[in-house]
Amino acid sequence: MLEYLVDLNGTQAAIRAGFAARSANVTGSQLLAKPNIAAAVATAIEMRAQELKVDATYVLAHLKAIFEADIRDVLTRRGTFKPLEQWPLLWRQILQGVDFEIITAGKKRKQSVVRVVRVRLPDRLRVLELIGKHVNVKAFVDRHEHSGGDGGPLPTTPVYVIYSDKMKPPDMK
């Protein structure tokens, strides 16, 4: 059970637990189907989420913060990037890449300044898509509403079944 918590992969968990690699797919699946193991895994996952304080609300709040991050937080009035140590924590966490330029100056070029030249940020449309797919938002869940003209109820047509005496169900007289 503990091996499954490493990567939530039943096959790999079975292999790490010492089962044969050839049958690990079936073994992992069979073990996870056992009620006592499934319950233990669910409990362990829940405990880990509580320990980390990560739940659906946490994820949604962080996605929202990433989507709403304002580039002005990391720019100077001249439009150049501030030094990284002046960036808010959120911006430092969401960076996917940074390109620097080292400028040397001063007597005998002993002073150097590191300047941020370019940053790679998360794809905002992808972040918005993740927000929309979130369990509490469900913006992309297909909803099908059936209604008649002008939004009213669907028209219904009564159906009459006529039985001959020989074909009537026994409870009808």
XYZ file of N, CA and C in Angstrom:
519
model
N 0.838 -1.183 0.000
C 0.000 0.000 0.000
C 0.880 1.242 0.000
N 1.941 1.239 0.789
C 2.830 2.397 0.849
C 3.517 2.647 -0.488
N 3.830 1.585 -1.210
C 4.466 1.745 -2.518
C 3.530 2.436 -3.504
N 2.245 2.192 -3.378
C 1.270 2.820 -4.271
C 1.254 4.330 -4.070
N 1.465 4.792 -2.850
C 1.423 6.223 -2.550
C 2.585 6.991 -3.170
N 3.630 6.297 -3.592
C 4.782 6.967 -4.197
C 4.369 7.701 -5.463
N 3.659 7.019 -6.361
C 3.289 7.632 -7.642
C 1.862 7.298 -8.085
N 1.096 6.649 -7.216
C -0.286 6.247 -7.505
C -0.381 5.380 -8.756
N 0.631 4.550 -8.966
C 0.672 3.648 -10.106
C 0.711 2.221 -9.563
N -0.384 1.482 -9.773
C -0.515 0.133 -9.236
C 0.526 -0.834 -9.763
N 0.839 -0.746 -11.051
C 1.828 -1.639 -11.652
C 3.201 -1.408 -11.034
N 3.622 -0.146 -10.988
C 4.934 0.172 -10.427
C 4.997 -0.160 -8.940
N 3.896 0.034 -8.243
C 3.850 -0.293 -6.814
C 4.051 -1.791 -6.605
N 3.426 -2.601 -7.450
C 3.569 -4.057 -7.340
C 5.016 -4.471 -7.602
N 5.648 -3.852 -8.597
C 7.050 -4.172 -8.903
C 7.944 -3.783 -7.724
N 7.743 -2.575 -7.187
C 8.555 -2.128 -6.050
C 8.326 -3.000 -4.819
N 7.125 -3.568 -4.710
C 6.807 -4.429 -3.568
C 7.354 -5.847 -3.741
N 7.958 -6.124 -4.910
C 8.601 -7.415 -5.106
C 7.833 -8.402 -5.961
N 6.707 -8.014 -6.532
C 5.963 -8.917 -7.404
C 6.638 -8.967 -8.771
N 6.376 -10.035 -9.524
C 6.975 -10.217 -10.845
C 6.535 -9.101 -11.787
N 7.487 -8.576 -12.537
C 7.202 -7.468 -13.448
C 6.206 -7.874 -14.532
N 6.273 -9.150 -14.973
C 5.374 -9.594 -16.041
C 3.914 -9.572 -15.625
N 3.655 -9.832 -14.368
C 2.266 -9.883 -13.905
C 1.910 -8.703 -12.997
N 2.794 -7.717 -12.923
C 2.590 -6.596 -11.999
C 1.330 -5.799 -12.319
N 0.994 -5.686 -13.599
C -0.206 -4.931 -13.984
C -1.450 -5.570 -13.377
N -1.565 -6.875 -13.535
C -2.719 -7.606 -13.006
C -2.674 -7.633 -11.484
N -1.504 -7.899 -10.930
C -1.362 -7.971 -9.472
C -1.721 -6.640 -8.825
N -1.188 -5.554 -9.380
C -1.488 -4.228 -8.836
C -2.964 -3.923 -8.879
N -3.592 -4.256 -9.987
C -5.029 -4.017 -10.142
C -5.838 -4.855 -9.156
N -5.461 -6.126 -9.019
C -6.177 -7.014 -8.093
C -6.036 -6.544 -6.645
N -4.833 -6.131 -6.282
C -4.613 -5.666 -4.910
C -5.422 -4.403 -4.618
N -5.432 -3.472 -5.565
C -6.167 -2.220 -5.354
C -7.673 -2.432 -5.342
N -8.132 -3.545 -5.915
C -9.568 -3.837 -5.928
C -10.048 -4.426 -4.603
N -9.120 -4.888 -3.779
C -9.514 -5.457 -2.483
C -10.009 -4.332 -1.580
N -11.183 -4.511 -0.970
C -11.774 -3.436 -0.166
C -10.882 -2.911 0.953
N -10.179 -3.816 1.636
C -9.338 -3.348 2.749
C -8.154 -2.512 2.259
N -7.582 -2.899 1.116
C -6.457 -2.136 0.563
C -6.957 -0.814 -0.007
N -8.082 -0.854 -0.726
C -8.650 0.384 -1.278
C -8.968 1.375 -0.167
N -9.510 0.882 0.936
C -9.836 1.761 2.066
C -8.573 2.336 2.692
N -7.541 1.509 2.830
C -6.278 1.985 3.411
C -5.630 3.040 2.524
N -5.665 2.822 1.213
C -5.110 3.801 0.272
C -5.888 5.109 0.350
N -7.212 5.023 0.336
C -8.042 6.232 0.411
C -7.764 7.005 1.698
N -7.634 6.291 2.801
C -7.339 6.935 4.085
C -5.968 7.605 4.051
N -4.981 6.912 3.504
C -3.624 7.467 3.440
C -3.572 8.706 2.551
N -4.272 8.675 1.423
C -4.309 9.836 0.527
C -4.983 11.008 1.218
N -6.073 10.737 1.908
C -6.787 11.795 2.641
C -5.907 12.381 3.740
N -5.204 11.519 4.471
C -4.323 11.999 5.542
C -3.193 12.857 4.979
N -2.652 12.436 3.839
C -1.575 13.211 3.215
C -2.091 14.568 2.770
N -3.282 14.612 2.200
C -3.869 15.886 1.772
C -4.099 16.802 2.968
N -4.564 16.237 4.079
C -4.782 17.047 5.281
C -3.458 17.539 5.854
N -2.448 16.681 5.812
C -1.129 17.059 6.307
C -0.563 18.219 5.502
N -0.702 18.122 4.200
C -0.180 19.162 3.315
C -1.124 20.349 3.205
N -2.331 20.175 3.713
C -3.371 21.197 3.620
C -3.655 21.554 2.155
N -3.674 20.514 1.324
C -3.971 20.690 -0.092
C -5.304 20.022 -0.370
N -6.253 20.811 -0.822
C -7.545 20.277 -1.215
C -8.022 21.063 -2.432
N -9.233 20.799 -2.867
C -9.755 21.447 -4.072
C -9.790 22.965 -3.926
N -10.117 23.459 -2.751
C -10.171 24.903 -2.523
C -8.781 25.520 -2.617
N -7.796 24.846 -2.065
C -6.408 25.309 -2.126
C -5.949 25.408 -3.582
N -6.211 24.359 -4.352
C -5.799 24.333 -5.755
C -6.465 25.470 -6.517
N -7.755 25.647 -6.320
C -8.474 26.711 -7.016
C -7.929 28.083 -6.633
N -7.649 28.297 -5.360
C -7.120 29.590 -4.907
C -5.768 29.882 -5.558
N -4.916 28.868 -5.666
C -3.611 29.084 -6.278
C -3.710 29.284 -7.788
N -4.579 28.561 -8.442
C -4.782 28.791 -9.874
C -5.286 30.209 -10.119
N -6.192 30.664 -9.278
C -6.731 32.022 -9.393
C -5.619 33.052 -9.199
N -4.764 32.841 -8.194
C -3.657 33.771 -7.938
C -2.695 33.819 -9.125
N -2.413 32.667 -9.719
C -1.529 32.626 -10.886
C -2.167 33.372 -12.048
N -3.445 33.140 -12.281
C -4.130 33.790 -13.393
C -4.177 35.304 -13.207
N -4.349 35.754 -11.969
C -4.502 37.184 -11.710
C -3.181 37.894 -11.428
N -2.054 37.183 -11.479
C -0.755 37.804 -11.208
C -0.533 38.966 -12.178
N -0.121 40.107 -11.645
C 0.045 41.336 -12.425
C 1.524 41.546 -12.735
N 1.863 41.623 -14.001
C 3.251 41.777 -14.437
C 3.888 43.042 -13.859
N 3.074 44.034 -13.516
C 3.620 45.274 -12.948
C 4.301 45.031 -11.608
N 3.979 43.907 -10.968
C 4.628 43.575 -9.694
C 6.129 43.342 -9.849
N 6.569 42.997 -11.060
C 7.978 42.651 -11.265
C 8.694 43.609 -12.211
N 8.014 44.672 -12.625
C 8.618 45.647 -13.537
C 8.917 46.953 -12.821
N 9.972 47.620 -13.287
C 10.269 48.958 -12.791
C 9.416 49.950 -13.572
N 9.485 51.209 -13.175
C 8.727 52.245 -13.907
C 9.226 52.403 -15.335
N 10.473 52.030 -15.571
C 11.043 52.120 -16.927
C 10.646 50.929 -17.796
N 10.047 49.921 -17.182
C 9.623 48.749 -17.942
C 10.637 47.627 -17.960
N 11.692 47.744 -17.171
C 12.658 46.649 -17.068
C 12.298 45.808 -15.848
N 12.838 44.618 -15.804
C 12.537 43.736 -14.678
C 13.288 44.180 -13.430
N 12.609 44.106 -12.303
C 13.242 44.349 -11.009
C 14.186 43.186 -10.726
N 15.147 43.366 -9.818
C 15.969 42.224 -9.400
C 15.071 41.143 -8.777
N 15.420 39.888 -8.972
C 14.587 38.775 -8.494
C 14.293 38.847 -7.003
N 15.225 39.323 -6.208
C 14.987 39.374 -4.766
C 13.893 40.370 -4.399
N 13.490 41.224 -5.333
C 12.403 42.179 -5.082
C 11.057 41.669 -5.596
N 11.063 40.502 -6.221
C 9.822 39.956 -6.758
C 8.984 39.355 -5.636
N 7.655 39.477 -5.732
C 6.783 38.791 -4.765
C 6.968 37.269 -4.877
N 6.718 36.580 -3.777
C 6.896 35.125 -3.731
C 6.128 34.423 -4.852
N 4.895 34.818 -5.087
C 4.092 34.175 -6.132
C 4.815 34.200 -7.469
N 5.374 35.339 -7.836
C 6.057 35.449 -9.119
C 7.288 34.554 -9.166
N 7.989 34.447 -8.066
C 9.172 33.575 -8.041
C 8.762 32.106 -8.146
N 7.587 31.772 -7.650
C 7.130 30.381 -7.688
C 6.582 29.974 -9.052
N 6.000 30.907 -9.790
C 5.344 30.521 -11.045
C 6.256 30.611 -12.257
N 7.467 31.117 -12.078
C 8.392 31.211 -13.207
C 8.673 29.834 -13.787
N 8.658 29.757 -15.108
C 9.043 28.509 -15.755
C 10.463 28.602 -16.290
N 10.978 29.808 -16.352
C 12.350 30.004 -16.797
C 12.714 31.473 -16.744
N 14.004 31.742 -16.564
C 14.506 33.111 -16.498
C 15.811 33.176 -17.272
N 15.965 34.214 -18.086
C 17.240 34.472 -18.759
C 17.862 35.696 -18.111
N 19.140 35.578 -17.751
C 19.859 36.652 -17.080
C 20.930 37.223 -17.993
N 21.352 38.414 -17.647
C 22.494 39.047 -18.293
C 23.379 39.551 -17.157
N 24.654 39.241 -17.223
C 25.584 39.706 -16.192
C 26.367 40.873 -16.773
N 26.275 42.005 -16.116
C 26.952 43.218 -16.563
C 28.073 43.510 -15.569
N 29.290 43.616 -16.071
C 30.413 43.946 -15.202
C 30.782 45.403 -15.415
N 31.137 46.064 -14.339
C 31.481 47.484 -14.409
C 32.433 47.824 -13.274
N 32.749 49.075 -13.176
C 33.598 49.546 -12.084
C 35.068 49.374 -12.395
N 35.880 49.786 -11.412
C 37.327 49.689 -11.573
C 37.725 48.229 -11.730
N 38.486 47.980 -12.732
C 39.008 46.637 -13.018
C 37.891 45.607 -13.175
N 36.699 46.086 -13.504
C 35.538 45.217 -13.773
C 35.288 44.227 -12.636
N 35.413 44.682 -11.420
C 35.202 43.820 -10.262
C 33.752 43.838 -9.794
N 32.979 44.797 -10.252
C 31.573 44.859 -9.857
C 30.735 44.250 -10.974
N 29.807 43.416 -10.591
C 28.916 42.840 -11.598
C 27.475 42.962 -11.125
N 26.617 43.139 -12.088
C 25.187 43.265 -11.825
C 24.483 42.194 -12.644
N 23.590 41.480 -11.997
C 22.793 40.470 -12.701
C 21.456 41.102 -13.036
N 21.108 41.046 -14.305
C 19.863 41.669 -14.751
C 18.983 40.613 -15.412
N 17.701 40.614 -15.063
C 16.735 39.702 -15.682
C 16.410 40.248 -17.066
N 16.580 39.418 -18.082
C 16.339 39.847 -19.453
C 14.996 39.341 -19.966
N 14.693 38.078 -19.660
C 13.455 37.488 -20.180
C 12.958 36.447 -19.188
N 11.640 36.349 -19.063
C 11.039 35.340 -18.192
C 10.029 34.530 -18.990
N 9.893 33.277 -18.618
C 8.863 32.422 -19.215
C 7.847 32.136 -18.122
N 6.608 32.446 -18.427
C 5.525 32.338 -17.449
C 4.565 31.230 -17.842
N 3.725 30.799 -16.918
C 2.723 29.786 -17.256
C 1.770 30.312 -18.330
N 1.272 29.419 -19.134
C 0.295 29.758 -20.169
C -1.014 30.156 -19.490
N -1.403 31.419 -19.631
C -2.596 31.925 -18.946
C -3.870 31.226 -19.412
N -3.951 30.889 -20.690
C -5.147 30.186 -21.166
C -5.231 28.790 -20.555
N -4.088 28.149 -20.393
C -4.073 26.820 -19.761
C -4.499 26.926 -18.297
N -4.018 27.963 -17.602
C -4.412 28.169 -16.205
C -5.916 28.410 -16.131
N -6.435 29.224 -17.047
C -7.874 29.494 -17.065
C -8.660 28.216 -17.352
N -8.134 27.386 -18.240
C -8.787 26.106 -18.540
C -8.819 25.212 -17.299
N -7.725 25.172 -16.554
C -7.688 24.374 -15.324
C -8.680 24.905 -14.300
N -8.814 26.221 -14.225
C -9.812 26.804 -13.322
C -11.206 26.364 -13.751
N -11.472 26.421 -15.052
C -12.782 26.036 -15.567
C -13.109 24.574 -15.351
N -12.087 23.727 -15.346
C -12.304 22.293 -15.151
C -12.355 21.901 -13.679
N -12.035 22.833 -12.803
C -11.977 22.550 -11.367
C -13.320 22.021 -10.877
N -13.285 21.126 -9.903
C -14.507 20.476 -9.417
C -15.528 21.457 -8.864
N -15.086 22.579 -8.322
C -16.040 23.541 -7.762
C -16.526 24.556 -8.781
N -15.898 24.613 -9.954
C -16.293 25.582 -10.979
C -17.120 24.904 -12.064
N -16.594 23.817 -12.609
C -17.267 23.018 -13.643
C -17.769 23.876 -14.802
N -16.940 24.796 -15.275
C -17.342 25.683 -16.363
C -17.487 24.944 -17.689
N -16.814 23.805 -17.824
C -16.845 23.096 -19.094
C -17.697 21.837 -19.061
N -18.445 21.643 -17.999
C -19.320 20.479 -17.906
C -20.472 20.696 -18.873
N -20.703 19.713 -19.711
C -21.811 19.826 -20.659
C -23.130 19.724 -19.915
N -23.937 20.726 -20.102
C -25.270 20.704 -19.495
C -26.272 20.668 -20.642
N -27.153 19.738 -20.568
C -28.166 19.605 -21.603
C -29.524 19.885 -20.985
N -30.156 20.899 -21.489
C -31.480 21.230 -20.985
C -32.451 21.051 -22.140
N -33.479 20.339 -21.881
C -34.463 20.086 -22.918
C -35.711 20.892 -22.604
N -36.087 21.723 -23.554
C -37.303 22.514 -23.355
C -37.967 22.723 -24.700
N -39.205 23.103 -24.620
C -39.964 23.364 -25.830
C -39.737 24.788 -26.306
N -40.563 25.231 -27.222
C -40.466 26.591 -27.730
C -40.634 27.610 -26.623
N -39.986 28.732 -26.740
C -40.036 29.818 -25.760
C -39.566 29.369 -24.375
N -38.765 28.318 -24.296
C -38.232 27.874 -23.011
C -39.213 27.106 -22.153
N -40.402 26.867 -22.640
C -41.407 26.147 -21.859
C -41.147 24.657 -21.866
N -42.062 23.899 -21.273
C -41.877 22.450 -21.232
C -42.024 21.837 -22.621
N -41.433 20.673 -22.777
C -41.567 19.953 -24.036
C -43.016 19.531 -24.227
N -43.503 19.625 -25.446
C -44.871 19.157 -25.677
C -44.925 17.632 -25.557
N -45.965 17.150 -24.995
C -46.136 15.705 -24.857
C -47.363 15.274 -25.633
N -47.295 14.076 -26.107
C -48.418 13.514 -26.840
C -48.879 12.276 -26.099
N -50.148 12.249 -25.673
C -50.623 11.050 -24.979
C -50.633 9.857 -25.929
N -50.288 8.716 -25.401
C -50.279 7.491 -26.187
C -51.352 6.582 -25.615
N -52.228 6.151 -26.470
C -53.301 5.248 -26.050
C -53.022 3.885 -26.632
N -53.080 2.889 -25.777
C -52.875 1.519 -26.218
C -54.214 0.816 -26.124
N -54.601 0.241 -27.226
C -55.881 -0.459 -27.261
C -55.589 -1.952 -27.295
N -56.174 -2.647 -26.344
C -55.988 -4.087 -26.250
C -57.276 -4.766 -26.683
N -57.094 -5.875 -27.340
C -58.267 -6.713 -27.568
C -58.443 -7.538 -26.302
N -59.583 -8.136 -26.115
C -59.837 -8.903 -24.896
C -58.797 -9.999 -24.688
N -58.320 -10.579 -25.763
C -57.372 -11.673 -25.639
C -55.969 -11.165 -25.274
N -55.641 -9.906 -25.583
C -54.295 -9.401 -25.361
C -54.177 -8.542 -24.104
N -55.253 -8.324 -23.371
C -55.195 -7.486 -22.186
C -54.316 -8.144 -21.140
N -53.536 -7.345 -20.433
C -52.782 -7.905 -19.310
C -53.751 -8.459 -18.283
N -53.362 -9.421 -17.487
C -54.269 -10.080 -16.542
C -54.900 -9.128 -15.536
N -54.243 -8.048 -15.162
C -54.820 -7.169 -14.152
C -55.830 -6.182 -14.724
N -55.987 -6.133 -16.025
C -56.974 -5.225 -16.632
C -58.249 -5.992 -16.937
N -59.362 -5.454 -16.591
C -60.638 -6.126 -16.868
C -61.479 -5.264 -17.760
